[in-house]
Coordinates of C-alpha atoms and ligand atoms in Angstrom, one line a residue:
M1 CA 9.6 12.8 18.1
L2 CA 7.3 10.4 16.5
I3 CA 8.2 6.7 16.4
G4 CA 7.0 4.5 13.5
L5 CA 7.5 0.7 13.0
D6 CA 6.9 -1.2 9.8
I7 CA 6.5 -4.9 10.7
G8 CA 6.9 -7.3 8.0
G9 CA 7.3 -11.0 7.5
T10 CA 11.2 -10.9 7.5
K11 CA 12.1 -7.6 9.2
I12 CA 10.9 -5.0 11.7
E13 CA 11.9 -1.4 10.6
G14 CA 11.7 1.4 12.9
V15 CA 12.2 5.3 12.5
S16 CA 12.0 8.3 14.5
L17 CA 10.8 11.5 12.8
D18 CA 10.6 15.2 13.8
P19 CA 6.8 15.8 14.6
S20 CA 6.9 19.1 12.6
T21 CA 9.0 18.6 9.6
Y22 CA 8.9 14.7 9.4
T23 CA 12.7 14.7 9.0
L24 CA 14.3 11.4 9.8
I25 CA 16.1 11.4 13.1
N26 CA 17.1 7.7 13.4
K27 CA 16.3 4.3 12.0
V28 CA 16.7 0.8 13.2
R29 CA 16.1 -2.6 11.4
V30 CA 15.9 -6.1 13.1
A31 CA 14.7 -9.5 12.0
T32 CA 11.2 -10.5 12.7
P33 CA 11.2 -13.5 15.0
K34 CA 9.9 -16.6 13.1
D35 CA 7.4 -18.3 15.3
N36 CA 7.3 -17.0 18.8
Y37 CA 4.9 -14.2 20.0
A38 CA 7.0 -13.5 23.2
A39 CA 10.1 -13.0 21.2
F40 CA 8.2 -10.9 18.7
L41 CA 6.9 -8.6 21.5
D42 CA 10.4 -8.4 22.9
A43 CA 11.8 -7.4 19.5
V44 CA 9.2 -4.6 19.1
V45 CA 9.8 -3.3 22.6
S46 CA 13.6 -3.3 22.1
T47 CA 13.2 -1.5 18.7
I48 CA 11.1 1.3 20.3
E49 CA 13.6 1.5 23.3
A50 CA 16.5 1.8 20.7
L51 CA 14.8 4.7 19.0
S52 CA 14.0 6.5 22.2
S53 CA 17.7 6.8 23.2
D54 CA 18.2 10.1 21.5
Q55 CA 15.1 12.0 22.5
A56 CA 11.9 11.2 24.3
P57 CA 9.2 9.9 21.9
I58 CA 5.6 11.3 22.1
S59 CA 3.8 8.4 20.2
V60 CA 4.3 5.1 18.4
G61 CA 2.6 4.1 15.1
I62 CA 2.7 0.7 13.7
G63 CA 2.2 -0.5 10.2
C64 CA 1.6 -4.2 10.1
C65 CA 0.0 -6.8 8.0
G66 CA -3.3 -7.7 9.6
S67 CA -5.8 -5.6 11.5
L68 CA -7.5 -5.4 15.0
S69 CA -10.8 -7.1 15.3
K70 CA -13.4 -4.6 16.0
D71 CA -15.0 -6.8 18.6
T72 CA -12.0 -8.1 20.6
Q73 CA -9.3 -5.7 19.6
R74 CA -7.1 -8.7 18.9
M75 CA -5.0 -9.2 15.8
Q76 CA -6.5 -10.9 12.8
G77 CA -5.7 -11.5 9.2
S78 CA -1.9 -11.3 9.7
N79 CA 0.6 -13.5 7.7
L80 CA 2.6 -13.6 10.9
L81 CA 0.4 -16.4 12.1
Y82 CA 1.4 -16.3 15.8
L83 CA 0.1 -12.7 15.9
N84 CA -3.5 -13.6 15.0
G85 CA -5.7 -13.7 18.2
E86 CA -3.1 -11.8 20.4
D87 CA -3.8 -8.6 22.1
F88 CA -0.7 -7.1 20.5
I89 CA -1.5 -3.3 21.4
G90 CA -2.7 -4.2 24.8
D91 CA 0.5 -6.2 25.5
L92 CA 2.7 -3.5 24.0
K93 CA 1.1 -0.9 26.2
K94 CA 2.3 -2.8 29.4
Y95 CA 5.8 -1.9 28.3
I96 CA 5.4 1.5 26.4
A97 CA 3.4 4.3 28.1
L98 CA 2.7 6.3 24.9
P99 CA -0.2 6.6 22.5
I100 CA 0.0 3.6 20.2
T101 CA -1.9 3.1 16.8
I102 CA -1.8 0.4 14.2
A103 CA -2.7 0.5 10.5
N104 CA -2.1 -1.7 7.4
D105 CA 0.7 -0.9 4.9
A106 CA -1.6 0.8 2.3
D107 CA -3.0 3.0 4.8
C108 CA 0.5 4.0 6.0
L109 CA 1.5 4.6 2.4
A110 CA -1.4 7.0 2.0
I111 CA -0.7 8.9 5.2
S112 CA 3.0 9.2 4.3
E113 CA 2.4 10.6 0.9
F114 CA -0.5 12.8 2.0
K115 CA 1.4 14.4 4.9
S116 CA 4.9 14.6 3.4
G117 CA 5.1 13.1 -0.1
A118 CA 3.7 13.1 -3.6
A119 CA 0.2 14.2 -2.3
K120 CA 1.4 16.9 0.2
H121 CA -0.2 19.5 -1.9
A122 CA -3.7 18.0 -1.8
E123 CA -5.9 19.8 0.6
N124 CA -8.0 16.9 2.0
S125 CA -8.0 13.8 -0.2
C126 CA -5.8 11.2 -2.0
I127 CA -5.7 7.5 -2.7
A128 CA -2.5 5.6 -2.6
V129 CA -2.6 2.3 -4.5
I130 CA 0.1 -0.4 -3.9
I131 CA 0.8 -2.4 -7.1
G132 CA 3.3 -4.9 -5.9
T133 CA 3.0 -8.5 -5.0
G134 CA -0.7 -7.8 -4.3
C135 CA -2.9 -4.7 -4.9
G136 CA -4.4 -2.7 -2.1
S137 CA -5.0 1.0 -1.4
G138 CA -5.2 3.6 1.4
I139 CA -7.8 6.4 1.2
I140 CA -7.5 9.8 2.7
I141 CA -10.8 11.8 2.9
N142 CA -11.0 15.1 4.8
G143 CA -7.5 14.6 5.9
D144 CA -8.2 11.2 7.6
V145 CA -7.6 7.7 6.6
V146 CA -10.7 5.7 5.8
T147 CA -10.8 2.2 7.4
G148 CA -14.5 1.7 7.2
L149 CA -17.3 -0.3 9.0
N150 CA -15.8 -3.6 8.2
N151 CA -12.1 -2.6 8.0
L152 CA -12.5 -2.9 4.2
G153 CA -11.7 0.7 3.3
G154 CA -9.3 0.7 0.3
E155 CA -9.6 -3.0 -0.6
M156 CA -10.0 -2.0 -4.3
G157 CA -7.7 -5.0 -5.3
H158 CA -10.7 -7.3 -4.7
N159 CA -13.3 -5.5 -6.7
P160 CA -14.0 -7.2 -10.2
L161 CA -11.8 -5.7 -12.9
P162 CA -14.1 -3.1 -14.6
G163 CA -15.0 -3.9 -18.3
Y164 CA -13.4 -7.4 -18.1
K165 CA -13.5 -9.0 -21.6
Q166 CA -11.9 -12.4 -22.2
E167 CA -10.6 -11.4 -25.5
Q168 CA -8.6 -8.5 -24.1
D169 CA -7.9 -9.4 -20.5
G170 CA -7.4 -13.2 -21.0
E171 CA -9.1 -16.2 -19.3
A172 CA -11.2 -15.6 -16.2
V173 CA -9.3 -16.2 -13.0
T174 CA -10.4 -17.2 -9.5
C175 CA -8.6 -15.2 -6.7
Y176 CA -7.6 -16.6 -3.4
C177 CA -10.3 -14.5 -1.9
G178 CA -12.9 -16.6 -3.6
S179 CA -14.0 -13.9 -6.1
T180 CA -13.5 -14.0 -9.8
N181 CA -11.3 -11.5 -11.9
C182 CA -10.2 -9.4 -9.0
I183 CA -8.3 -6.3 -9.9
E184 CA -5.3 -7.7 -8.0
S185 CA -5.2 -10.7 -10.4
F186 CA -4.4 -8.2 -13.2
C187 CA -3.0 -5.0 -11.8
S188 CA -0.6 -6.4 -9.2
G189 CA 3.0 -7.1 -10.4
T190 CA 2.2 -10.7 -9.9
G191 CA -1.0 -10.3 -12.1
F192 CA 1.2 -8.4 -14.8
E193 CA 3.5 -11.5 -15.0
R194 CA 0.6 -13.9 -14.9
T195 CA -1.3 -12.4 -17.8
Y196 CA 2.0 -12.1 -19.9
A197 CA 2.7 -15.7 -19.2
A198 CA -0.8 -16.7 -20.3
K199 CA -0.1 -15.3 -23.8
H200 CA 3.7 -15.7 -24.1
V201 CA 6.2 -17.0 -21.7
L202 CA 6.7 -16.5 -17.9
L203 CA 9.0 -13.7 -17.4
K204 CA 9.8 -11.3 -14.5
A205 CA 7.9 -7.9 -14.8
K206 CA 11.3 -6.2 -14.9
T207 CA 12.4 -8.2 -18.0
I208 CA 9.0 -7.4 -19.8
F209 CA 9.8 -3.7 -19.2
E210 CA 13.3 -4.1 -20.4
Q211 CA 12.1 -5.7 -23.6
A212 CA 9.5 -3.0 -24.2
E213 CA 12.3 -0.5 -23.9
Q214 CA 14.1 -2.3 -26.7
G215 CA 10.9 -2.0 -28.9
D216 CA 9.6 -5.6 -28.4
A217 CA 6.0 -5.6 -29.8
D218 CA 4.6 -8.2 -27.4
A219 CA 6.0 -6.4 -24.4
L220 CA 4.7 -3.0 -25.6
Q221 CA 1.2 -4.4 -26.3
H222 CA 1.2 -6.0 -22.7
I223 CA 2.1 -2.8 -21.0
D224 CA -0.6 -1.1 -23.0
T225 CA -3.2 -3.6 -21.9
Y226 CA -1.9 -3.5 -18.3
T227 CA -2.2 0.3 -18.1
D228 CA -5.7 0.1 -19.6
Q229 CA -6.6 -2.4 -16.9
L230 CA -5.1 0.0 -14.3
A231 CA -6.9 3.0 -15.8
R232 CA -10.2 1.2 -15.7
S233 CA -9.7 0.3 -12.0
L234 CA -8.7 3.8 -11.1
G235 CA -11.4 5.3 -13.1
S236 CA -14.0 3.6 -11.0
I237 CA -12.3 4.9 -7.9
V238 CA -12.5 8.4 -9.3
N239 CA -16.1 8.1 -10.0
V240 CA -16.7 7.2 -6.4
I241 CA -14.4 9.4 -4.3
D242 CA -12.8 11.7 -6.9
P243 CA -9.5 12.2 -4.9
E244 CA -7.2 15.1 -5.6
V245 CA -4.2 12.9 -6.3
I246 CA -3.7 9.2 -7.1
V247 CA -0.3 7.9 -5.8
L248 CA 1.0 4.6 -6.9
G249 CA 3.5 2.6 -4.7
G250 CA 4.9 -0.9 -4.8
G251 CA 7.4 -2.5 -7.3
M252 CA 5.3 -1.7 -10.4
S253 CA 5.2 2.0 -9.5
N254 CA 8.9 2.2 -10.3
Q255 CA 8.2 1.7 -14.0
G256 CA 8.2 5.3 -15.2
C257 CA 6.6 4.4 -18.6
I258 CA 3.3 3.4 -17.0
Y259 CA 2.4 7.0 -15.8
P260 CA 1.8 8.8 -19.2
L261 CA -0.2 5.7 -20.4
V262 CA -2.5 5.5 -17.3
Q263 CA -2.9 9.2 -17.3
D264 CA -3.8 9.3 -21.0
K265 CA -6.4 6.4 -20.6
L266 CA -7.9 7.5 -17.1
S267 CA -10.5 9.8 -18.6
R268 CA -11.9 7.1 -20.9
Y269 CA -13.3 5.4 -17.8
T270 CA -14.6 8.4 -15.7
F271 CA -18.1 9.9 -15.8
S272 CA -16.8 13.3 -16.8
K273 CA -14.1 13.1 -19.7
A274 CA -12.5 16.3 -18.3
V275 CA -10.9 14.9 -15.2
T276 CA -7.5 16.4 -14.3
T277 CA -6.6 14.0 -11.5
Q278 CA -2.9 13.4 -11.5
V279 CA -1.4 9.9 -11.2
V280 CA 2.0 10.1 -9.6
K281 CA 4.7 8.0 -8.1
A282 CA 5.1 7.6 -4.3
E283 CA 7.9 10.0 -3.2
H284 CA 9.1 7.9 -0.3
G285 CA 9.2 4.5 -1.9
D286 CA 9.9 1.6 0.4
S287 CA 10.2 4.0 3.4
S288 CA 6.6 5.2 3.0
G289 CA 5.1 2.4 5.2
V290 CA 7.3 3.2 8.3
R291 CA 7.0 7.1 7.8
G292 CA 3.2 6.8 7.5
A293 CA 3.0 4.6 10.6
A294 CA 5.0 7.3 12.6
I295 CA 2.7 10.0 11.4
L296 CA -0.6 8.0 12.1
P297 CA -1.1 8.9 15.8
Q298 CA -0.7 12.7 15.0
L299 CA -3.2 12.3 12.1
K300 CA -5.5 10.6 14.7
G301 CA -5.2 13.7 17.0
L302 CA -3.6 11.6 19.7
V303 CA -0.5 13.8 20.0
Ligands
ZN401 ZN1 -9.7 -11.3 -4.6

């Protein structure tokens, strides 16, 4: 069986899957140790051992914030600060004698949905976009996940919003990454709330959608602008990689009303106006990260 772990700031979630059908065999969830690398490593090993009690695993895939440095193979860019600079995979291999791979959450979403979810009918390509607290994406081309030369594959959230105009998109905004008008600042759930607050009052995204359902004109207009921003962003991706399916994940993807709006607007922003690319909701929701992590070693041909 395949073991997958999804390591987040508050919890470590683990699953075991059948390697042929990707059916769930078992799952475990433990709290992420707060500030101690040794305790963290111990928690990861214990989670893998707990999942190994039913059947022998053949591989371990890990979805984790942060990535491995191409030079040192040590962790970088993780919001679990004690992980940065550590030889996490090397240390784990001292305890677990199996193929081990690591990828970020957006890549895991793409893998999960491509192999066994909303994009499973795609022959060789899809893009999965997380629109949640932030905005990132995972890209599958020729059946493999694209990480890229600089580990930047899929970082569409930090491209400038295509067609930005102050009168339609609001005041220019500087992103934490240092760039101006990043897609993430508009298309993430956080961005959706920020741009609404700039025009009206600060409300939770869920409340804005509830008000739209009741016919509130401001909320409806805001959702129309938001889906246009998302369509512009996705249109530029279609023009570059033209994936077979676009899968949306993260909190904003649960709002069903955005799909027909984005679908309708998408072809306004693509080179050919006859695009048939479907924009669909992730099938496995919050479980996609851990499922994709489990499937990753198989996708990489390690098992
Ligand atoms: Zn940015």
